[in-house]
Short mmCIF file of C-alpha atoms and ligand atoms in Angstrom, two decimals:
data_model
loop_
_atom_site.label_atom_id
_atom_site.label_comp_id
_atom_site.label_asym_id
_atom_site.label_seq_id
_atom_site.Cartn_x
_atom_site.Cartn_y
_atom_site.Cartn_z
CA UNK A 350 88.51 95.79 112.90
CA UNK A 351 85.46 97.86 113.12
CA UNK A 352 85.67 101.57 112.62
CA UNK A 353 82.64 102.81 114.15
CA UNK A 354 80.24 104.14 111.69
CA UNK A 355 77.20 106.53 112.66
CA UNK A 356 73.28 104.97 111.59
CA UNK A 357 73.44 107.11 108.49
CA UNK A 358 76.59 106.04 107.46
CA UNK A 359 75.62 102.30 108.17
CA UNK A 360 72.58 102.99 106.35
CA UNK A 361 74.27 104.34 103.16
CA UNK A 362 76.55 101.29 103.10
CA UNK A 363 73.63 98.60 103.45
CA UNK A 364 72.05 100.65 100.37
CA UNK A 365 74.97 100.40 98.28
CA UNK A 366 75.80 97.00 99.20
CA UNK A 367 72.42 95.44 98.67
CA UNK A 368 71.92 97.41 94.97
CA UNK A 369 75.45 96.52 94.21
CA UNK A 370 74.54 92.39 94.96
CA UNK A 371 71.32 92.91 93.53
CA UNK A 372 71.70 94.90 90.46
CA UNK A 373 75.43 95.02 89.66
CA UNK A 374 76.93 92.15 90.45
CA UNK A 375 75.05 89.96 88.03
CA UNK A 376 76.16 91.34 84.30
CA UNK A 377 79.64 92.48 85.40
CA UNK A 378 81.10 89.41 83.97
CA UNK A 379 79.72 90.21 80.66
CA UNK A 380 79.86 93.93 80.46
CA UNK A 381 83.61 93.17 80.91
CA UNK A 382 83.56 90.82 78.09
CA UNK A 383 81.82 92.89 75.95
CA UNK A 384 83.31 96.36 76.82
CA UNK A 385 79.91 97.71 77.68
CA UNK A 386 78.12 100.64 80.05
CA UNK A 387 74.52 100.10 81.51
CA UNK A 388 73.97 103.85 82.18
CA UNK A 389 70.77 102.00 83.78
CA UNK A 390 73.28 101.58 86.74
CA UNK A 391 74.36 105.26 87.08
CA UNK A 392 70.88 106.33 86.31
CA UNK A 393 69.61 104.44 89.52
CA UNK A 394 73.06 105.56 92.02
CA UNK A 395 71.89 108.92 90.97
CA UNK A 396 68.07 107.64 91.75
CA UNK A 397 69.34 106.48 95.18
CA UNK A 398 71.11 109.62 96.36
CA UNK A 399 75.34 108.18 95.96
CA UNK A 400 76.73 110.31 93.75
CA UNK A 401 75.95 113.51 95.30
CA UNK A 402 76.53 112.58 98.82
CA UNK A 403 79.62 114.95 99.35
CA UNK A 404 77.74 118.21 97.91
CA UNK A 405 75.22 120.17 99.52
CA UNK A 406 71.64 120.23 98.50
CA UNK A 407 71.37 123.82 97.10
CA UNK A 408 73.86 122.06 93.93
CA UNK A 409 71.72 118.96 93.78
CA UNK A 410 73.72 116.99 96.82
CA UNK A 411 73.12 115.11 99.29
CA UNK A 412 74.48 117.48 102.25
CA UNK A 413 76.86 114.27 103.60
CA UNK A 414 80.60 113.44 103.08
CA UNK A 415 83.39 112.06 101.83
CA UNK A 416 83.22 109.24 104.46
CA UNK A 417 79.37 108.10 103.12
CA UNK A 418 80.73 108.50 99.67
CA UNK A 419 84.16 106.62 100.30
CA UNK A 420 81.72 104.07 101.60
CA UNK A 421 79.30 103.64 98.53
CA UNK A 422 82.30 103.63 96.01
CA UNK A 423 83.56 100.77 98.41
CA UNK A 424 80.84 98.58 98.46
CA UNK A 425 80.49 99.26 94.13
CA UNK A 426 83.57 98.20 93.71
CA UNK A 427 83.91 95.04 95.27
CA UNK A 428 81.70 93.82 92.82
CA UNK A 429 82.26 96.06 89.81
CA UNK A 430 85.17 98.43 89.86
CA UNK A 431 84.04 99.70 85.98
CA UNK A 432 80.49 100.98 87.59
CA UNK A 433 83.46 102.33 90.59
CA UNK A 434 85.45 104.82 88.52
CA UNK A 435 82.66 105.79 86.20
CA UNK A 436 80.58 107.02 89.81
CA UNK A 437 83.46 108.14 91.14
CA UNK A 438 84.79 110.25 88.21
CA UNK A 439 81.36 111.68 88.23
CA UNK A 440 81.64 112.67 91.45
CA UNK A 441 84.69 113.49 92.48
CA UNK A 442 86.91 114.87 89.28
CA UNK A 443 83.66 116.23 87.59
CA UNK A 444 81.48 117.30 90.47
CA UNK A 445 84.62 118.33 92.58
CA UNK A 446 86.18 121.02 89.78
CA UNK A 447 82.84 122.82 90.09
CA UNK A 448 82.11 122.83 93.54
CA UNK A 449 85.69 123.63 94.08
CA UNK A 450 85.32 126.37 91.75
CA UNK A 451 85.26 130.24 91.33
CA UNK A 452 81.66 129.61 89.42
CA UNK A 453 78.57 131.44 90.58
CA UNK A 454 75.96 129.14 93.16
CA UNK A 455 73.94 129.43 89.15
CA UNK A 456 76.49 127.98 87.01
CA UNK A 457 77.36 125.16 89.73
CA UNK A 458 73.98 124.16 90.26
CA UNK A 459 73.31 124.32 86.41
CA UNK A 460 76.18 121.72 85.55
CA UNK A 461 76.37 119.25 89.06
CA UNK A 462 72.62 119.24 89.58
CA UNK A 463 71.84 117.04 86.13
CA UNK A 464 75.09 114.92 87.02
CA UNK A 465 74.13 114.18 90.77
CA UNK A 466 71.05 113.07 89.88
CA UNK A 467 72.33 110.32 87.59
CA UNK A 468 70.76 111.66 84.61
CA UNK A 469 73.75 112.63 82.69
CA UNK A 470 77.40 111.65 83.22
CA UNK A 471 80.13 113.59 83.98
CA UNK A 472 84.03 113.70 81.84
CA UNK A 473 86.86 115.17 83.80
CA UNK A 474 89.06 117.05 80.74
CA UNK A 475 92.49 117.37 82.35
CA UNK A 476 95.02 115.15 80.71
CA UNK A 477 96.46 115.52 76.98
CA UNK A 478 98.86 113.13 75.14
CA UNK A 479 101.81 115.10 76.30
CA UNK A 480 100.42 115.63 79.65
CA UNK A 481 99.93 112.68 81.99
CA UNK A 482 102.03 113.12 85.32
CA UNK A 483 103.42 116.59 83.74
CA UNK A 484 99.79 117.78 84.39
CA UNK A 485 101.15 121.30 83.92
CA UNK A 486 102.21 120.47 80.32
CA UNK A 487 98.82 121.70 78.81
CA UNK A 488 98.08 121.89 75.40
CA UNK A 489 94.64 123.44 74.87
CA UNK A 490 94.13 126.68 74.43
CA UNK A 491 90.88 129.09 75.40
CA UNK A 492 90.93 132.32 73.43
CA UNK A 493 88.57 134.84 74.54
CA UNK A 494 86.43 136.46 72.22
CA UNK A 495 83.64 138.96 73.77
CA UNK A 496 81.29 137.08 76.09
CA UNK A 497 82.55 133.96 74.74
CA UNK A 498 86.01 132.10 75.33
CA UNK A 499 86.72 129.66 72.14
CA UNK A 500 88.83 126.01 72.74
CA UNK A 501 91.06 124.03 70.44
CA UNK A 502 93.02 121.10 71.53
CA UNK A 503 92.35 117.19 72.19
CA UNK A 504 91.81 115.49 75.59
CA UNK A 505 92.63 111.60 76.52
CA UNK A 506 92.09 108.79 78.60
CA UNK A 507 88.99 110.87 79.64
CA UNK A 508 86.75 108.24 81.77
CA UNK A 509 82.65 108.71 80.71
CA UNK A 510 84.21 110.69 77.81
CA UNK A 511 82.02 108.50 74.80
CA UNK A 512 79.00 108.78 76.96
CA UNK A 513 78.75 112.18 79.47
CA UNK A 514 77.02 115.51 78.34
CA UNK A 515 78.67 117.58 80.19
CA UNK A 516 82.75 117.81 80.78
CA UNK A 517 84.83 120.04 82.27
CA UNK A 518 87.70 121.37 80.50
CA UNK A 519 91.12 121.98 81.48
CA UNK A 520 92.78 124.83 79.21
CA UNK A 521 95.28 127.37 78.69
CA UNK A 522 94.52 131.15 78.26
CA UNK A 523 98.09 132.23 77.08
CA UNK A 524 100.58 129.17 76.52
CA UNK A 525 103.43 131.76 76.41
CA UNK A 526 103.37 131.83 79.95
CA UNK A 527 101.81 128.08 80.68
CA UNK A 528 100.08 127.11 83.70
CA UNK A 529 100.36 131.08 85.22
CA UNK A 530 97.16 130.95 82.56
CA UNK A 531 95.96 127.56 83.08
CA UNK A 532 91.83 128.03 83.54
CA UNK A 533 88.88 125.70 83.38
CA UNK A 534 85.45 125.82 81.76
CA UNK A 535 81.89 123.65 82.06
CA UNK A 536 81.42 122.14 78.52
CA UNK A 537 78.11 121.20 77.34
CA UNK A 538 78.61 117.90 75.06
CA UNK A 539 76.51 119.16 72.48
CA UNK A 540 78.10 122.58 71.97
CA UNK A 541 79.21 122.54 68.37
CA UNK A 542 83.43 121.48 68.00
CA UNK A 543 82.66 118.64 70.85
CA UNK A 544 83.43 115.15 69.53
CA UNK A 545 84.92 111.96 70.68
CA UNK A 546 88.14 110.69 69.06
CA UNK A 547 89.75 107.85 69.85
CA UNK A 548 87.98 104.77 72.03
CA UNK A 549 90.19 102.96 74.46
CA UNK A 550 90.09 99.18 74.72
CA UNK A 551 91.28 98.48 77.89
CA UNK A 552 93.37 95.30 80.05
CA UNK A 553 90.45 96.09 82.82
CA UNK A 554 87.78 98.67 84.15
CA UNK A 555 86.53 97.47 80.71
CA UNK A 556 82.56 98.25 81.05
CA UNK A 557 84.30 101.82 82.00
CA UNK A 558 84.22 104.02 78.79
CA UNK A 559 87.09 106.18 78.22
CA UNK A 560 87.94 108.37 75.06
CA UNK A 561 89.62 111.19 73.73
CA UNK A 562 87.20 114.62 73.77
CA UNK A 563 88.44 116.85 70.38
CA UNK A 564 87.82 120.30 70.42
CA UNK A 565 88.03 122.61 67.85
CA UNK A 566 86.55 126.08 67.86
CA UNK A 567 84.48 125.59 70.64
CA UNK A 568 82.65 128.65 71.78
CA UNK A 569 81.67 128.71 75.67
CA UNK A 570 80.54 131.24 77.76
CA UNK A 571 82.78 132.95 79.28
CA UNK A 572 80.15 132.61 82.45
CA UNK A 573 81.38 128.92 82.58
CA UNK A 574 84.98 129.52 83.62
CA UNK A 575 85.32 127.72 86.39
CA UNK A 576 88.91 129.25 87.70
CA UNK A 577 90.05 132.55 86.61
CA UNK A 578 93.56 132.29 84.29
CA UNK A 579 96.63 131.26 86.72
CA UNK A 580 93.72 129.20 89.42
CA UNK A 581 93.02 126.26 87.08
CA UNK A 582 96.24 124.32 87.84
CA UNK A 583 95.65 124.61 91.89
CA UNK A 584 91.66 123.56 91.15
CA UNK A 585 93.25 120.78 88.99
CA UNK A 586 95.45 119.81 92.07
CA UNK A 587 92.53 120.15 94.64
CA UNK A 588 90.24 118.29 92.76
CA UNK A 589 92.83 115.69 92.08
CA UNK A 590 92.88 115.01 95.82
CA UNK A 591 89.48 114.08 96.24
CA UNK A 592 89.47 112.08 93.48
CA UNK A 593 92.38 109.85 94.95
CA UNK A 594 90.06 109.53 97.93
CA UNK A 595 87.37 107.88 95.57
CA UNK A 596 90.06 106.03 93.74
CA UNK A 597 91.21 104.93 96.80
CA UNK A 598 87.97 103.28 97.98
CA UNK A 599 87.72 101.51 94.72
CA UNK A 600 91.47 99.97 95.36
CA UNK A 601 89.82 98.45 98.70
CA UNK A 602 86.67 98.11 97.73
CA UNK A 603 88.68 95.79 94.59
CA UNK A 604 90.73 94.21 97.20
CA UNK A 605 87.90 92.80 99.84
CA UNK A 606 86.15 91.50 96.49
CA UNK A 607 88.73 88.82 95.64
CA UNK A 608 89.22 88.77 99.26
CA UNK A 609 85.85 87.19 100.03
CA UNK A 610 85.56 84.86 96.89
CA UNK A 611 89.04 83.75 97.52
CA UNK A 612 88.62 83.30 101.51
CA UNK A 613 84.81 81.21 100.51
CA UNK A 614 86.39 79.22 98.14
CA UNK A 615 89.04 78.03 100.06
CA UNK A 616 86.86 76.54 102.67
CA UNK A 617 84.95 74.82 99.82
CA UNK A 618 87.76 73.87 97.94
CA UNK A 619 89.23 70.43 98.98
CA UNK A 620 92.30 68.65 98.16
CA UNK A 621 94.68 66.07 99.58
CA UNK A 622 91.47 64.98 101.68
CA UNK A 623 90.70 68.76 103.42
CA UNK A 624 89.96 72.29 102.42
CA UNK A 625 92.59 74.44 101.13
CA UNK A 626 91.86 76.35 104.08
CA UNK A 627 93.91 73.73 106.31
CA UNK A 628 96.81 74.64 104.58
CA UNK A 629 98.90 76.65 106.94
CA UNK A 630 100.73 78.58 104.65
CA UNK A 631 97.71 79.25 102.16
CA UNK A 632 95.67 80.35 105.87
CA UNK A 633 98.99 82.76 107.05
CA UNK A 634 98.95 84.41 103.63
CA UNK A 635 95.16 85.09 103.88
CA UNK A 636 95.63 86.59 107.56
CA UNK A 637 98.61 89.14 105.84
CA UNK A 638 96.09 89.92 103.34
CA UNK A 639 93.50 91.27 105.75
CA UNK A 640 95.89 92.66 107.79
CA UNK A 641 96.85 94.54 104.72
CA UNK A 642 93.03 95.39 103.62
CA UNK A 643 92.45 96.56 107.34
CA UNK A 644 95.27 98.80 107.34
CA UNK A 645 94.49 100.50 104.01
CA UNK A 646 91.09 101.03 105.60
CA UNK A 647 92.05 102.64 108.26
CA UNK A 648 93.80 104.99 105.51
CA UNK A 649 91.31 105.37 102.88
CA UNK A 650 88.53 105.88 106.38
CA UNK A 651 90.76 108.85 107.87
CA UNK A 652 91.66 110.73 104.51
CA UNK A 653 87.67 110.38 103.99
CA UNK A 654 87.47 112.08 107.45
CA UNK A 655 90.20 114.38 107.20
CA UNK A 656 88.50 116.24 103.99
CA UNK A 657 85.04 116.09 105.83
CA UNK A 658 87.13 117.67 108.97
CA UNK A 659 88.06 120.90 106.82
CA UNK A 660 91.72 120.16 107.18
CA UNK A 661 94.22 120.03 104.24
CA UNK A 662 94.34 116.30 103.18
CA UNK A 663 96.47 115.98 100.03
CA UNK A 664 98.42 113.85 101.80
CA UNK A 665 96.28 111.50 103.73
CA UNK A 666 94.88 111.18 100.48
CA UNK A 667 97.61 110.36 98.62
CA UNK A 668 98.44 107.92 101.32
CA UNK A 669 95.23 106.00 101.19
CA UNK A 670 95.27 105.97 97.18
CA UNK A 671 98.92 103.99 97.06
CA UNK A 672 98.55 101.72 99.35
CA UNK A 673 94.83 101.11 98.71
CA UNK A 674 95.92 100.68 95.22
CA UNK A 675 99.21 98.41 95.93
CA UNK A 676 96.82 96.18 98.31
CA UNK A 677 94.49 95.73 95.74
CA UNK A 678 96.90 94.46 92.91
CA UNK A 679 98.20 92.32 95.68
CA UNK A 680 95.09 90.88 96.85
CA UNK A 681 93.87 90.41 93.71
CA UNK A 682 97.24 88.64 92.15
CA UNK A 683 97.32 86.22 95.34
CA UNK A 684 93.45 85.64 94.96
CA UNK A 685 94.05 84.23 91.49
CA UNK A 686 96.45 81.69 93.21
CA UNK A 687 94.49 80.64 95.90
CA UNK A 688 91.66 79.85 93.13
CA UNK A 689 94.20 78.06 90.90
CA UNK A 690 93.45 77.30 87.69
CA UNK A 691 90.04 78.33 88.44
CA UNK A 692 91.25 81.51 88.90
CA UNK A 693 92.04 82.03 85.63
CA UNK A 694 89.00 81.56 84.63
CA UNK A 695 86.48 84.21 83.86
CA UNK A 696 83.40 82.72 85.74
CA UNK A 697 85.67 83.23 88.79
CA UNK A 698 85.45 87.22 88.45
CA UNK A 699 89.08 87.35 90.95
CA UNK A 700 90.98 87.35 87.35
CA UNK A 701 88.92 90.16 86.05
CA UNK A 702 89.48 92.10 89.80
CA UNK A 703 93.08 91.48 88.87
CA UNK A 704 93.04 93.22 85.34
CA UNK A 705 90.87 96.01 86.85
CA UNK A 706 93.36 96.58 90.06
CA UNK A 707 96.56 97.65 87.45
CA UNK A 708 94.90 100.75 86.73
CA UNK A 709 94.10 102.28 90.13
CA UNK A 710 97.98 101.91 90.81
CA UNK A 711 98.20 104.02 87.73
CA UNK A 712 95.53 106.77 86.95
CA UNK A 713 94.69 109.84 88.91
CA UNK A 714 98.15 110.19 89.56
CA UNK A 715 100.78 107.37 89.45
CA UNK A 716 101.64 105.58 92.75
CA UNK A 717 104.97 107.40 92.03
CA UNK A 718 103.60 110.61 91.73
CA UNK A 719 101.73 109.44 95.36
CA UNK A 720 104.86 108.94 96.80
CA UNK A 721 106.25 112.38 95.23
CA UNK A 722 103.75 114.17 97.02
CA UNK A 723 103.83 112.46 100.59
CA UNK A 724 107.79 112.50 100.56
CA UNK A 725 107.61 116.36 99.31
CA UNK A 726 106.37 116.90 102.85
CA UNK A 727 108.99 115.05 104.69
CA UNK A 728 111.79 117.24 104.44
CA UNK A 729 110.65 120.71 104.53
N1 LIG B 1260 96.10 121.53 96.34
C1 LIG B 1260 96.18 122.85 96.05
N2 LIG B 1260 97.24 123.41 95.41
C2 LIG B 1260 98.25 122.58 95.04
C3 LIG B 1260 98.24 121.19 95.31
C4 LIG B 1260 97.09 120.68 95.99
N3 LIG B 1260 96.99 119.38 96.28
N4 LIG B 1260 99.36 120.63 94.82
C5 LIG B 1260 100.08 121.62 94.28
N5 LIG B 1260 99.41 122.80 94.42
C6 LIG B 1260 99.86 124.12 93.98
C7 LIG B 1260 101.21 124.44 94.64
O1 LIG B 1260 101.03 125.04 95.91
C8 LIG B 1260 101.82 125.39 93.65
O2 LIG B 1260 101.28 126.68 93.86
P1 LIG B 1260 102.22 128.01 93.75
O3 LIG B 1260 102.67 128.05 92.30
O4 LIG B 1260 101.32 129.11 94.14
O5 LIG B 1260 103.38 127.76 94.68
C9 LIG B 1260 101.30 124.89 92.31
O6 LIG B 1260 100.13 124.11 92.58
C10 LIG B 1260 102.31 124.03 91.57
O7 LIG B 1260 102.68 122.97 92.44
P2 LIG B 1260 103.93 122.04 92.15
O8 LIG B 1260 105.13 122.90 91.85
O9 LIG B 1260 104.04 121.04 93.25
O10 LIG B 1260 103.49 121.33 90.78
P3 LIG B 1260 104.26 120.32 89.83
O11 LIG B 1260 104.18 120.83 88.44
O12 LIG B 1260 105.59 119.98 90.42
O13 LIG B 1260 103.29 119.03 89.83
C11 LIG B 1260 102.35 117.00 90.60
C12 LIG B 1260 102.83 118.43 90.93
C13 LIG B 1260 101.97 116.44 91.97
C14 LIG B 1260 103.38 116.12 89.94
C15 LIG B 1260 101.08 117.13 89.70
O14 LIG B 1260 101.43 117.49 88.37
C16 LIG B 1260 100.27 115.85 89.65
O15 LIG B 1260 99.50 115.57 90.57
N6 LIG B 1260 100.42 115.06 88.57
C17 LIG B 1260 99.56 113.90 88.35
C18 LIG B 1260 98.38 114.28 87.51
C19 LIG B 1260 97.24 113.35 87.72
O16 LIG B 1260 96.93 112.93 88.82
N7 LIG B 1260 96.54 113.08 86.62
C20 LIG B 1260 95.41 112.23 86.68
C21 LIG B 1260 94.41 112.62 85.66
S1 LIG B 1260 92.78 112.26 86.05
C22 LIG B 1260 92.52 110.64 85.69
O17 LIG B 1260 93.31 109.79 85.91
C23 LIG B 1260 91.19 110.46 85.10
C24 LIG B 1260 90.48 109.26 85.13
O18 LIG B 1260 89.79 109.08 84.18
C25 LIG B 1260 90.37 108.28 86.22
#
């Protein structure tokens, strides 16, 4: 199958292809072994114009799409999902809340600028211990005092969170009445009250840094809201869907990955006096799997297309991010077969894929809560 893609769009993909072979392929083994970041990396996607290619140029952009960016998170992840969610978090869940936001063309500028450009990372402060799914359930609070609005509470699982300057902040005006106060600010990291709790260590996406962001008597202007009190749950939502995009391209972008090293290795591998690739039922399985990677292609392609399109696509996004997802833990289980006991063995990279395939069925919304949203359109 082969969507047509314009010259610019070809060109961003050959870009983020060849520095993903060149320049991230060869230490993912070990930054997944050793549960580290090269901010290098970002640095230079920021250096090469990916992560602001959704976002006009008067915020630091690049004045493309989703489609181009769908494309580059693609091509990043089949070699290094970890470097995939830590661009696309940056981009999508960071980046989007401002540009989706009520903020001034000053304060949007101020905070995406320094992010697009790869300099600084980006944390996206939405979920707490008691709110995962239940994104509503909110915790934090944001008093307002004068010119200021001051934050208590805790953030988790916040991808970037050890490492970013600059977050933004999901919080609560008035808890009395919940999320008919929910709001949202830009956080510098080094406001005083800013520190990182808690460091995950993760199954996968290990090279990915995630933490819990503490917060206690943090004083923001109030000139960084980013949703006045009642809008932050909808930007939340909004945001949310464009992330899932992102995610979604790093589910195929997993899935072709162990794909290719599986589909090479077969015609390498030899036994009972021909290549693995002779084997009927191994070969059928392989054509089911690119069936499968083609189809959620055509999905994660057309919700890319439908957000560049102006059109409301919380569901073609939602869509592409389940089945993207659900291909790529499939893929990525059945390319551990096909390798074997070489599979399960590091220098393979198709068992790391695996590890790092869970959690795209899981964060930025659970496949269930995917499948809550597309079948809470069915029956109206
Ligand atoms: N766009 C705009 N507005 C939306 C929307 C959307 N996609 N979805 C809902 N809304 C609006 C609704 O219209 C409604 O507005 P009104 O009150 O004016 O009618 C309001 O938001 C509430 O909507 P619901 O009643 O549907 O909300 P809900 O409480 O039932 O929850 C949910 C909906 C889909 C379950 C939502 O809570 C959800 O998406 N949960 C998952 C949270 C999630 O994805 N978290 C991931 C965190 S980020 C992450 O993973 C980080 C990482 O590091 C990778």
């Amino acid at each position: 199958m082969n969507l047509t893609l314009n010259d610019e769009q070809k060109r961003i993909q050959t870009l983020a292809r060849e520095f993903a072979e060149r320049e991230v392929k060869p230490g993912a083994i070990e930054r997944d072994e050793t549960s580290t970041y090269d901010v290098g990396l970002f640095n230079k996607l920021g250096k090469l114009g990916l992560i602001g290619l959704p976002y006009p140029t008067t915020v630091g952009g690049q004045g493309m799409g989703y489609l181009e960016y769908a494309l580059a998170v693609e091509e990043i992840s089949k070699v290094d999902a970890s470097l995939g969610i830590s661009y696309s978090v940056a981009t999508s869940l960071y980046g989007g809340t401002i540009f989706n936001s009520s903020a001034s063309e000053e304060v949007k500028k101020k905070f995406m600028a320094p992010v697009l450009s790869g300099e600084h990372l980006g944390g996206f402060g939405l979920t707490e211990h008691g709110a995962g799914s239940d994104a509503a359930g909110q915790k934090t609070i944001a008093k307002q005092d004068g010119d200021f609005y001051i934050l208590n509470g805790s953030k988790c699982f916040n991808t970037n969170g050890p490492l970013a300057d600059y977050y933004v902040i999901y919080a609560l005006t008035d808890p009395s009445v919940g999320t008919k106060s929910m709001t949202c600010f830009a956080v510098e990291r080094s406001t005083p009250g800013v520190s990182i709790g808690h460091i995950e260590n993760k199954m996968g996406i290990r090279s990915a840094q995630v933490s819990e962001i503490l917060l206690d008597n943090v004083r923001v202007p109030a000139a960084n809201m980013l949703a006045q009190p009642g809008e932050g749950f909808k930007l939340a939502m909004k945001t949310l869907d464009c992330g899932r995009i992102g995610v979604a391209a790093q589910g195929l972008g997993i899935a072709e990955g162990a794909f290719e090293i599986a589909r090479k290795y077969m015609m390498e591998r030899e036994q009972f006096g021909k290549p693995i690739s002779k084997q009927q039922y191994l070969a059928f399985k392989m054509a089911e799997l690119y069936t499968k990677i083609q189809g959620a292609k055509l999905l994660v392609y057309g919700a890319a297309l439908a957000h560049d399109a102006g059109t409301r696509f919380t569901v073609d996004a939602a869509m592409a991010k389940m089945t993207a997802t659900d291909v790529a833990m499939e893929v990525t289980t059945e390319a551990v077969q096909m390798l074997g006991g070489n599979g399960y063995m590091r220098e393979y990279e198709v068992e790391r894929m695996m590890r790092d395939a869970k959690i795209t069925q899981i964060y930025e919304g659970t496949n269930e809560i995917q499948r809550l949203v597309i079948s809470g359109t069915l029956f109206r």
